[in-house]
XYZ file of C-alpha atoms in Angstrom:
554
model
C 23.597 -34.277 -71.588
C 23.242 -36.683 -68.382
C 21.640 -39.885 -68.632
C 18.745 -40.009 -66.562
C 18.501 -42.211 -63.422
C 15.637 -44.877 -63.472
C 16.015 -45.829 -60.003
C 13.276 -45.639 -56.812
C 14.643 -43.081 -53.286
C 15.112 -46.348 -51.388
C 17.586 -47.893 -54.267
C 19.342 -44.635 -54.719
C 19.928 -44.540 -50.646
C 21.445 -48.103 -51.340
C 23.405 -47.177 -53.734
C 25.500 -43.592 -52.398
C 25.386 -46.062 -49.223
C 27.297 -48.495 -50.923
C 29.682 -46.234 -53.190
C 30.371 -43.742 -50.015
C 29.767 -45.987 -46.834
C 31.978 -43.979 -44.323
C 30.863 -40.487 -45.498
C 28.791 -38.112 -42.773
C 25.199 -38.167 -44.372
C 23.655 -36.426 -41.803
C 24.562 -33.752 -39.098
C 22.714 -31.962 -36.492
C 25.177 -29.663 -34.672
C 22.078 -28.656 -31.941
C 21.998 -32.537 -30.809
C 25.305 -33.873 -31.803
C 23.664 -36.612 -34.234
C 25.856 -37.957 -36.403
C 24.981 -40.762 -38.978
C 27.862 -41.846 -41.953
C 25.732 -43.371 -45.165
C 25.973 -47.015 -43.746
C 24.073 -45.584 -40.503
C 21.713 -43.904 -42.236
C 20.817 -46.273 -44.781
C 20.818 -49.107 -42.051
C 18.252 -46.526 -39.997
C 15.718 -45.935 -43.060
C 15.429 -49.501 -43.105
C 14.329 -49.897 -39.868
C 11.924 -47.442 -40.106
C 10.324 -48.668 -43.042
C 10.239 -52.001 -41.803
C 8.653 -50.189 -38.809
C 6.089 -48.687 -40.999
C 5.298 -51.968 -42.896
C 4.553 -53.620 -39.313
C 2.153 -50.675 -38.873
C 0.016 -52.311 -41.899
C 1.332 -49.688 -44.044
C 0.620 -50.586 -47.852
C 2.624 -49.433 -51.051
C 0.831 -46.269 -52.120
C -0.967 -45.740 -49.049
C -0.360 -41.666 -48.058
C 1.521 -40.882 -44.842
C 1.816 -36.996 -43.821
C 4.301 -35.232 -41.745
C 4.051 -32.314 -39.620
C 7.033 -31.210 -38.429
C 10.201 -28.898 -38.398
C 13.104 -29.829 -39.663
C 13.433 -32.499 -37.683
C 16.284 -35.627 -37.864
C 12.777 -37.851 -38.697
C 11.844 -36.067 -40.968
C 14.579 -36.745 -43.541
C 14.596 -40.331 -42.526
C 10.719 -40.527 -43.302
C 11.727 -39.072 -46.450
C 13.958 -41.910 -47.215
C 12.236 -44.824 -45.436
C 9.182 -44.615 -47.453
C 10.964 -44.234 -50.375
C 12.270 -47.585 -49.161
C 8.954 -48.883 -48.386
C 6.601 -47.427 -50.916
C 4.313 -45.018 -48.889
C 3.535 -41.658 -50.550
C 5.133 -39.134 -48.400
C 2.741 -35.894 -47.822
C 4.260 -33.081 -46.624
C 2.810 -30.365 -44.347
C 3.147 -26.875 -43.742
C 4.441 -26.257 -40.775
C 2.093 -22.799 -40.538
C -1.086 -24.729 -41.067
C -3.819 -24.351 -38.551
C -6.986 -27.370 -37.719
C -9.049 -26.001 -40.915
C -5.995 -26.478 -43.609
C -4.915 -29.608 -41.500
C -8.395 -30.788 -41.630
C -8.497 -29.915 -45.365
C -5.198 -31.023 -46.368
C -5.409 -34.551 -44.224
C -9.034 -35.208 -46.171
C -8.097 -34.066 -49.614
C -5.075 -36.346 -49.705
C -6.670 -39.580 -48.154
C -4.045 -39.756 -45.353
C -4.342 -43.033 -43.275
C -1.226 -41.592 -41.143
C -0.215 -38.568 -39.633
C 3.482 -38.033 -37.782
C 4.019 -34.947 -35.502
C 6.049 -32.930 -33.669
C 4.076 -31.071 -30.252
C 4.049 -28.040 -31.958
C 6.127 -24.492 -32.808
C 6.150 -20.955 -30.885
C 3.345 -20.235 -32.552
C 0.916 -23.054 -33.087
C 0.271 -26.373 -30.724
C -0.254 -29.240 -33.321
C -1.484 -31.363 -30.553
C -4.898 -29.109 -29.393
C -5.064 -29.156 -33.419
C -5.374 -32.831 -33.946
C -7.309 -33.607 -30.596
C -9.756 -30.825 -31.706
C -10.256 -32.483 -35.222
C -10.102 -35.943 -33.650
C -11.259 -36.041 -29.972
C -11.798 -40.097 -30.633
C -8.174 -40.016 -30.039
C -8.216 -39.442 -26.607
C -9.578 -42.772 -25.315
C -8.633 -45.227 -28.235
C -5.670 -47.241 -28.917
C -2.465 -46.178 -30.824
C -3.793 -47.368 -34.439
C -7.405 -48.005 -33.823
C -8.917 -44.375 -34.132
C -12.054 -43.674 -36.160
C -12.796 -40.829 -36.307
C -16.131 -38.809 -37.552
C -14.314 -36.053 -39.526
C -11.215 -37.815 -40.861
C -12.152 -41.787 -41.454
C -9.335 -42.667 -43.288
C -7.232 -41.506 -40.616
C -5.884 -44.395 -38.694
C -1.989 -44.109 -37.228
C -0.992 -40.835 -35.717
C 3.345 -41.308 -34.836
C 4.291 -38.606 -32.215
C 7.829 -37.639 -32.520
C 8.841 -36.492 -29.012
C 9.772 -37.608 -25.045
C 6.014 -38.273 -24.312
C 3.741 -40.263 -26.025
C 0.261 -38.401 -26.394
C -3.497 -40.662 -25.972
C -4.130 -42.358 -28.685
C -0.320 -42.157 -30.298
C 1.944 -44.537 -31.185
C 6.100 -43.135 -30.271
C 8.490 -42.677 -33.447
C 11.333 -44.834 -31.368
C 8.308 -47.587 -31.265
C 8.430 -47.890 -35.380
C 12.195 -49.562 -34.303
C 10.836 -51.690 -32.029
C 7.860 -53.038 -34.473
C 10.747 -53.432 -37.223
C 11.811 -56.777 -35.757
C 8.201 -57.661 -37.398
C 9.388 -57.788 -40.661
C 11.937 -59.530 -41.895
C 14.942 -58.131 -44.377
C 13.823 -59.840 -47.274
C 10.292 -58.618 -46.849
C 11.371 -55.275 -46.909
C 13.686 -56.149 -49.795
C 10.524 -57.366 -51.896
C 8.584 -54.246 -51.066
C 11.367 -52.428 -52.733
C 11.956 -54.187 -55.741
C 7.708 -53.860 -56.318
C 8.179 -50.078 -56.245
C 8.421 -48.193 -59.734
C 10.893 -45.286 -60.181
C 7.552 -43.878 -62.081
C 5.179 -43.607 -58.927
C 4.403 -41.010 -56.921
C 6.242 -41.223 -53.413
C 6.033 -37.177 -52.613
C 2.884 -34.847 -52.492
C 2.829 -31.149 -51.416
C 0.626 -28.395 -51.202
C 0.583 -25.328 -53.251
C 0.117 -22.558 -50.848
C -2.957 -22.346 -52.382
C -2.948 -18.007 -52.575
C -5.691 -18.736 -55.186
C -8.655 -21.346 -54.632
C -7.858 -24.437 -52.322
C -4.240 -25.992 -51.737
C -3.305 -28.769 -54.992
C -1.501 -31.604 -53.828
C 1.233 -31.947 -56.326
C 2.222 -35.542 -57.302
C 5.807 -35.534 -57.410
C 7.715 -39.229 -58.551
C 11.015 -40.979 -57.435
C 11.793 -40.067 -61.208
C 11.039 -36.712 -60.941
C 12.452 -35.915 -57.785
C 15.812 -37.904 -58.216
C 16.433 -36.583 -61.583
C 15.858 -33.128 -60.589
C 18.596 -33.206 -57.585
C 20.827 -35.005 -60.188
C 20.717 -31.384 -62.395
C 20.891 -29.343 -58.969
C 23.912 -30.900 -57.995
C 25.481 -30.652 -61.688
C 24.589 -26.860 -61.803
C 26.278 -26.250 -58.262
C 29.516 -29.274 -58.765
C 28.610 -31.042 -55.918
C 30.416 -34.121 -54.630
C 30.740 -36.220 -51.791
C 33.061 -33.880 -50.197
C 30.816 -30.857 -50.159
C 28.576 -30.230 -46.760
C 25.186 -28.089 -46.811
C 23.608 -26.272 -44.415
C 19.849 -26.534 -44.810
C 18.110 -23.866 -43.172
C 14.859 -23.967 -45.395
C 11.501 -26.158 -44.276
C 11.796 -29.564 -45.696
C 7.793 -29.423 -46.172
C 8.418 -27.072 -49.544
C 10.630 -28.711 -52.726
C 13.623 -26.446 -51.722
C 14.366 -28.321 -48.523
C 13.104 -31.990 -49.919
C 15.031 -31.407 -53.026
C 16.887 -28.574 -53.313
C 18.331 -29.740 -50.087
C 18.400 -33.507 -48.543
C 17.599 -35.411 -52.249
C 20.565 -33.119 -53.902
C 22.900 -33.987 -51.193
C 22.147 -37.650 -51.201
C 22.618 -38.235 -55.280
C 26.038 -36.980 -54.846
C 27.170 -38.693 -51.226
C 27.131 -35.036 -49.715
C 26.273 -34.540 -46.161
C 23.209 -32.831 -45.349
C 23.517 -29.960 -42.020
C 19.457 -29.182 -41.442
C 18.367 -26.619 -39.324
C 15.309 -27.035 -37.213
C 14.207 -24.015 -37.821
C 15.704 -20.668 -39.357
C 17.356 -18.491 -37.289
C 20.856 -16.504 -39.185
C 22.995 -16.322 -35.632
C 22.244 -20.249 -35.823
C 23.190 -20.676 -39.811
C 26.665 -19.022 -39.302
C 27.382 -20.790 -36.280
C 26.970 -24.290 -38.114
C 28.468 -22.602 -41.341
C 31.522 -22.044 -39.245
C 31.753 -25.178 -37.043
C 30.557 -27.807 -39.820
C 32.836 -25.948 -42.102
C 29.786 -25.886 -44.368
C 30.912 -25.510 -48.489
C 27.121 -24.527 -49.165
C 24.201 -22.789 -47.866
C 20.712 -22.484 -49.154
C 17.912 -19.638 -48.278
C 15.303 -17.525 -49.755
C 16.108 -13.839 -49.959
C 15.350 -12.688 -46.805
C 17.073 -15.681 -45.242
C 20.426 -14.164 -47.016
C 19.096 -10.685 -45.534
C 19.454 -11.545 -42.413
C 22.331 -13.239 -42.005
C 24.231 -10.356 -44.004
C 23.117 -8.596 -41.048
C 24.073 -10.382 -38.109
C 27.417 -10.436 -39.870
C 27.790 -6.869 -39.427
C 27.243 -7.467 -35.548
C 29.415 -10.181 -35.270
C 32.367 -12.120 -36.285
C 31.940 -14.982 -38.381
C 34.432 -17.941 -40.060
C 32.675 -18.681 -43.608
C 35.450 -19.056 -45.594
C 34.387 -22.801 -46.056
C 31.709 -21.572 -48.516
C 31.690 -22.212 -51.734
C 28.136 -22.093 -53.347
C 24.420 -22.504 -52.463
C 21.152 -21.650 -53.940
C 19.220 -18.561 -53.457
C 15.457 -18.848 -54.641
C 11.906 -19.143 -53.501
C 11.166 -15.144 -54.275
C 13.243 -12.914 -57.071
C 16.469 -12.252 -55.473
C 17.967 -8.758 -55.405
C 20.742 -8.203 -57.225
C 22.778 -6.272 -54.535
C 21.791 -8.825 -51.893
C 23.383 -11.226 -54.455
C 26.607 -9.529 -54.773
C 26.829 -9.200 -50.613
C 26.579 -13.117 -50.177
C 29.458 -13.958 -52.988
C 31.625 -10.689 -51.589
C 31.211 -11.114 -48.170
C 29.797 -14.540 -46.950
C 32.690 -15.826 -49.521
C 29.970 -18.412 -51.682
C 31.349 -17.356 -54.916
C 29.688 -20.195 -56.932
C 26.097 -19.222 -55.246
C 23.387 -20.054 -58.068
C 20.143 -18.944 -58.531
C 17.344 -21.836 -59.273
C 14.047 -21.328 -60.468
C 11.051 -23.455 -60.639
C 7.938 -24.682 -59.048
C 6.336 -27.271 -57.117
C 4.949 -28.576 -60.001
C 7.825 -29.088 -62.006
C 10.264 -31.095 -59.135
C 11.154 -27.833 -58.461
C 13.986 -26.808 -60.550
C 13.299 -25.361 -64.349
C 16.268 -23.366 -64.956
C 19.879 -22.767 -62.840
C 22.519 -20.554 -63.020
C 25.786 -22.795 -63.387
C 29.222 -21.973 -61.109
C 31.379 -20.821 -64.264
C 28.409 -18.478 -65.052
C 30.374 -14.841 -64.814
C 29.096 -12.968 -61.859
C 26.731 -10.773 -64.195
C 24.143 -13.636 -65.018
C 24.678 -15.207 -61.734
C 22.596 -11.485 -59.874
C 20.898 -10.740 -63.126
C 19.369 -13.563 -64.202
C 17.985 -17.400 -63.367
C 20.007 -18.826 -65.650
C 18.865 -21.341 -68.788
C 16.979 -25.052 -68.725
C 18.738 -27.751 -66.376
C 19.773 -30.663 -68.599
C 16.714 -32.906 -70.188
C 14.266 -29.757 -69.504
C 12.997 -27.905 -72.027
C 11.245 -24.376 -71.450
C 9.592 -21.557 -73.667
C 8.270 -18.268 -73.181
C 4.577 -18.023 -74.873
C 2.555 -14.524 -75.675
C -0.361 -15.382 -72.806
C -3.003 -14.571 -75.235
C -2.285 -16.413 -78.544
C -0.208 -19.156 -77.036
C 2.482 -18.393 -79.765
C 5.932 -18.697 -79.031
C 7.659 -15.205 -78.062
C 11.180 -14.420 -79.406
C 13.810 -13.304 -77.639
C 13.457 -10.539 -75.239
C 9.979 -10.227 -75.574
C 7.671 -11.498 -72.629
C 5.226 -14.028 -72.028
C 4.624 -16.651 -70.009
C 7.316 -19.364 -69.208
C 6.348 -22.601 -69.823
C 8.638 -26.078 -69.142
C 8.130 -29.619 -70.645
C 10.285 -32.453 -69.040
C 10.678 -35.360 -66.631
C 10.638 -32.953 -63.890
C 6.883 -32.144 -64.416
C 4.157 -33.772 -62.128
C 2.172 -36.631 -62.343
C -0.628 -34.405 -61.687
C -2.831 -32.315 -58.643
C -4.086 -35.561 -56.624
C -7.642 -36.064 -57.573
C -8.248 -32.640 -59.554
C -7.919 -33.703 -62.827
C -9.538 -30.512 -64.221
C -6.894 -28.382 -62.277
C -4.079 -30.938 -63.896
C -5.488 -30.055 -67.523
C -5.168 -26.179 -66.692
C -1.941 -26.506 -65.665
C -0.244 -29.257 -68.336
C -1.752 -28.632 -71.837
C -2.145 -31.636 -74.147
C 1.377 -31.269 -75.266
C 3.002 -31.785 -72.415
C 4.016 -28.452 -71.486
C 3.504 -26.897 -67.725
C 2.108 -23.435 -67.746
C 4.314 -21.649 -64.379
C 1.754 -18.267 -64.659
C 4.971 -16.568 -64.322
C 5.764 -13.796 -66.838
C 9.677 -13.513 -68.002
C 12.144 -12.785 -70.571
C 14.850 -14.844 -72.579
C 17.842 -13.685 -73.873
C 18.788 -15.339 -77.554
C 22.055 -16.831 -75.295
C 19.078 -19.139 -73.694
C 18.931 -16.971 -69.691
C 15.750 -16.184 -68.370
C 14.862 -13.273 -66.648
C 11.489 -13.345 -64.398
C 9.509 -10.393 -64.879
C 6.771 -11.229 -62.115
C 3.820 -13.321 -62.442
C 0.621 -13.319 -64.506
C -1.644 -12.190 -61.282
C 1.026 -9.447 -59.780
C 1.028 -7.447 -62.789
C 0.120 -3.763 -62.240
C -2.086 -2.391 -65.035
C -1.921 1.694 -64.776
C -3.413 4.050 -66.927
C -3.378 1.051 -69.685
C 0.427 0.676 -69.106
C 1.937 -3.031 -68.141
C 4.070 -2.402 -65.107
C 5.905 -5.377 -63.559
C 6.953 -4.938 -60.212
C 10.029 -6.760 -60.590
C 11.926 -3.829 -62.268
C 10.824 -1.199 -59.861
C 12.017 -3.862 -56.921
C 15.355 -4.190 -58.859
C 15.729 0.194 -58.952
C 15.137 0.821 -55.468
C 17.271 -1.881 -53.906
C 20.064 0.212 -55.399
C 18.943 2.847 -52.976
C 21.947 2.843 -49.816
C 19.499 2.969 -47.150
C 16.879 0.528 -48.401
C 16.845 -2.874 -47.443
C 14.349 -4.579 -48.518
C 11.367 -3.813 -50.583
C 8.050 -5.166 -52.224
C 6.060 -3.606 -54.642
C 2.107 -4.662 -55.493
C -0.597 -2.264 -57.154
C -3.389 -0.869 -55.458
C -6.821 0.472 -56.838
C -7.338 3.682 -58.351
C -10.607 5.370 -59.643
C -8.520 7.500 -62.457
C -6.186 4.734 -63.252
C -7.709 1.663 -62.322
C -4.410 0.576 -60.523
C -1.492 2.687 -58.645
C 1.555 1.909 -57.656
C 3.130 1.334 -53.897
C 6.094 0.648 -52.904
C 6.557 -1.414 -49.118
C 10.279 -0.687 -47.927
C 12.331 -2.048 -44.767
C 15.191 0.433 -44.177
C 18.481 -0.817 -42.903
C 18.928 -0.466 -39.167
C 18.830 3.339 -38.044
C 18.113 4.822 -41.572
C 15.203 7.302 -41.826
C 13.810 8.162 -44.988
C 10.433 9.611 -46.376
C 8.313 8.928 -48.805
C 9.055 12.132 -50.719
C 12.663 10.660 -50.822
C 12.161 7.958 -52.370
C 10.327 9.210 -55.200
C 12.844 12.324 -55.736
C 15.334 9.247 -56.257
C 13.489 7.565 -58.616
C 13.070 10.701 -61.049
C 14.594 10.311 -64.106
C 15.762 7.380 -63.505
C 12.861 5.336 -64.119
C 9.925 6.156 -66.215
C 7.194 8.481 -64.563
C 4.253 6.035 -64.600
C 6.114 3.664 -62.659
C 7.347 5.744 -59.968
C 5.233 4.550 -56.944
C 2.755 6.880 -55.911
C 2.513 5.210 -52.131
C 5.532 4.245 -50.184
C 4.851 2.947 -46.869
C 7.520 1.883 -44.224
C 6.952 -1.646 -42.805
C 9.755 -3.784 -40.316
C 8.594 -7.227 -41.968
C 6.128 -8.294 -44.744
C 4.195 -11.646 -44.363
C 5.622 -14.757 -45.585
C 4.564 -18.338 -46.234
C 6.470 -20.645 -44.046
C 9.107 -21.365 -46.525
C 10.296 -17.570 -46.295
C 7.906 -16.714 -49.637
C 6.501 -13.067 -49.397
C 2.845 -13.186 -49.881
C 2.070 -10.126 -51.834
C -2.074 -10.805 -51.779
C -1.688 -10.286 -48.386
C 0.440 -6.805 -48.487
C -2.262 -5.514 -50.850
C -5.160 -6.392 -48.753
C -3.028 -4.902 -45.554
C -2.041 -1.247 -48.031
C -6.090 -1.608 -49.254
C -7.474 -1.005 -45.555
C -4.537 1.198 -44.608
C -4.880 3.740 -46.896
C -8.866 3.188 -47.291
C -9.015 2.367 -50.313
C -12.101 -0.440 -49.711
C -14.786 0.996 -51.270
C -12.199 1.103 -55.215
C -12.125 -2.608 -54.880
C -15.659 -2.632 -55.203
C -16.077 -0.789 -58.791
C -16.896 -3.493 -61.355
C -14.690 -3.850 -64.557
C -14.942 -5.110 -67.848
């Protein structure tokens, strides 16, 4: 088992910096940046040096709001350098969750990009803050967030009120080597240096305190379970806001001197083309990320011989879709991870000389120094194999803690240590998990369990579906139905009659979906995760079902 790595972000940068000075950290192909370890530990530095001229104590909370961004991986690393608790924000959020999420964590700084398609950060922060507009960069106080005191624009030009990102290298001739030096040697591997927000589909966003120890040690088992090395090149195509581009991605690459290929934001045509020109050997992506590139590969030509593995994760992942991505993208050592914020992410992997049949049918068993159990949700009592429950994992990966919610900590982490996921799943007696769906999703009809997973699973072997999602909806004779949401692959027709002819006999009756409804996309969190509350409330008013939701239960 591997020896786990006491060391803070900022010494770890040091050291792959030291061991693997020449190797390409990191790569954008859209802006030909292109920084070898010594660069980008040398950069970090500066930055955090920047940041300590700013006033910027150890522990103090700093959040980012931005895409995928080159400064946003060198954040990452700089205050791991300098001791600032990096917050991370969704890149979907609008003023209330911004307003929310910059309150709730007691940020004293806020970096930004202008904005995406969709949403212009700017008219967000002015609206919350309109003190910014005639104060000086680092002086605001402001009525509705008085903490907040630095906002960093990242960008050509500087907004009222803003200090420039290219100014923090400026203000680093402030501070002096050795100062920064001392600020690193004060920081514990044990503190918290990374928060993130649940999505927060139930009550309020959590901010999850994540450590250097956690964090480290967690992209030290990724990069076991997938054989990385310095020679091996991912492209990063997920947000670094959510664990799977933080640590799935840039911290996984850096404990093994691998170079890091971010994406700004997802887009497949964009993922092959770097694939092919960085000669990528891995890719990471949730399911439908792996959906659509599958697809543009049947439009065009693409060189992706390079690849070699990945993860796929963030939402079950289809077994066929699977098999497409190690038989036709070439990534025959493609894993499957699975985890959660609160636990660093990772709980369990597939490994690389797993035979193809657990790699598509299962997440694989515990990463090394984890341990993780699968407990009736009533009694608490261990379940034996095959049987289902809820998984629970106990390890250094699992969180400080939700930042100041210590009742919400004590639901989630019971007094022996163990984290309580509130996903349901099986193991086999070989030590694989299988994940069955989660404690909420599960459809209750006519007093049978039905787990949506498994119906998922059936109909993705259908040729002309490709994708689909299946939630429960109300029902006055059996208090919950079954429907089934399904994309079709381009020019396929098919009817809902279809679909349940196929499923005769073939699965059992009660779980045969009694709605199917044909949909082009399904909502997703900005990380790619399919947000099934919100396909039941959109099937609820389509079908009118409003006035079931209304009949009281025991």
């Amino acid at each position: 088992m591997q020896k786990l790595d006491v060391i803070t972000v900022g010494g770890l940068l040091d050291r792959v910096a030291s061991e693997h000075p020449d190797n390409e950290a990191l790569v954008y192909t859209d802006r030909e940046l292109r920084y070898t370890y010594r660069e980008f530990n040398e950069y970090c530095r500066q930055v955090a040096k920047g940041l300590m001229a700013l006033g910027i104590q150890k522990g103090e909370h700093i959040a980012i709001w931005a895409t995928n961004v080159p400064e946003w991986v060198t954040l990452q690393f700089a205050t791991g350098k300098m001791g600032a608790v990096l917050v991370t924000v969704n890149t979907n959020y609008k003023t209330f969750e911004l307003e929310y999420l910059l309150k709730q964590s007691d940020s004293t700084t806020l970096v930004l990009i202008n904005g995406t398609k969709t949403s212009n950060y700017l008219d967000m922060v002015y609206e919350l803050c309109p003190e910014l507009k005639n104060c000086q960069p680092g002086q605001l106080t402001s009525e509705r967030l008085p903490l907040l005191k630095n906002l960093i624009y990242i960008g050509e030009d500087t907004p009222a009120g803003m200090y420039n990102f290219k100014q923090l290298l400026e203000m680093a001739n402030q501070i002096t080597d050795e100062e920064l030096d001392q600020r690193q040697a004060s920081l514990d591997p044990h503190d918290c240096i990374n928060m993130q927000y649940t999505s927060g589909t139930t009550g309020f966003p959590k901010g999850v305190m994540l450590t250097h120890y956690n964090i480290i040690n967690n992209a030290h088992s990724i990069a076991d379970c997938m054989n990385f090395t310095h020679k091996d090149r991912l492209c990063i195509p997920v947000p670094f806001f959510h664990c799977f581009g933080c640590v799935l991605g840039t911290m996984t690459c850096v404990v093994s001197g691998a170079t890091m290929v971010p994406l700004e934001t997802f887009n497949p045509v964009r993922v092959l083309e770097t694939i092919e020109k960085e000669r990528c050997t891995a890719v990471h992506g949730v399911p439908t990320m792996f959906i659509m590139e599958l697809e543009e590969m049947d439009k065009n030509s693409y060189d992706t011989s390079s690849l070699r593995t990945g993860i796929m994760a963030g939402s079950p992942c289809p077994i066929e879709v699977m098999k497409s991505v190690v038989n036709r993208m070439g990534a025959r050592e493609i894993t499957i991870t699975y985890g959660q914020t609160e636990a660093s992410p990772a709980i369990t992997m597939t490994r690389t000389t797993d035979p193809i049949e657990l790699r598509v049918a299962t997440v694989g068993r515990v990463i090394p120094n984890v341990e993780a159990k699968i407990v009736d949700p009533e009694t608490g009592e261990d379940c034996p194999p095959g049987v289902q429950g809820e998984i629970c994992a106990k390890g250094y990966n699992v969180m400080k803690g939700y930042y100041k919610m210590p009742e919400a900590t004590a639901q989630a982490i019971d007094k022996d240590g163990w984290l309580h996921t509130g996903d349901l799943g099986v193991m086999d007696e070989n030590g694989y998990f299988k994940i069955t769906g989660r404690l909420k999703d599960m459809i209750i009809r006519g007093g049978e369990n039905i787990y949506p997973r498994e119906i998922e699973e059936f109909l993705y072997t259908h040729p002309l579906i490709k994708d689909v999602q299946v939630i429960g909806v109300p029902s006055l004779k059996y208090g919950e139905e079954v429907l089934a949401y399904i994309q079709l692959r381009p020019g396929a027709r098919l009817t809902k009659e279809e679909v349940q002819a196929y499923c005769v006999n073939k699965i059992a009756k009660y779980k045969i979906p009694s709605y199917v409804l044909f949909v082009d996309s399904y909502p997703t969190t900005a990380s790619g995760k399919i947000q099934k509350y919100k396909l039941r409330q959109q099937a609820i008013e389509e079908l009118g079902l409003e006035s079931l939701t209304k009949i009281e239960t025991a």
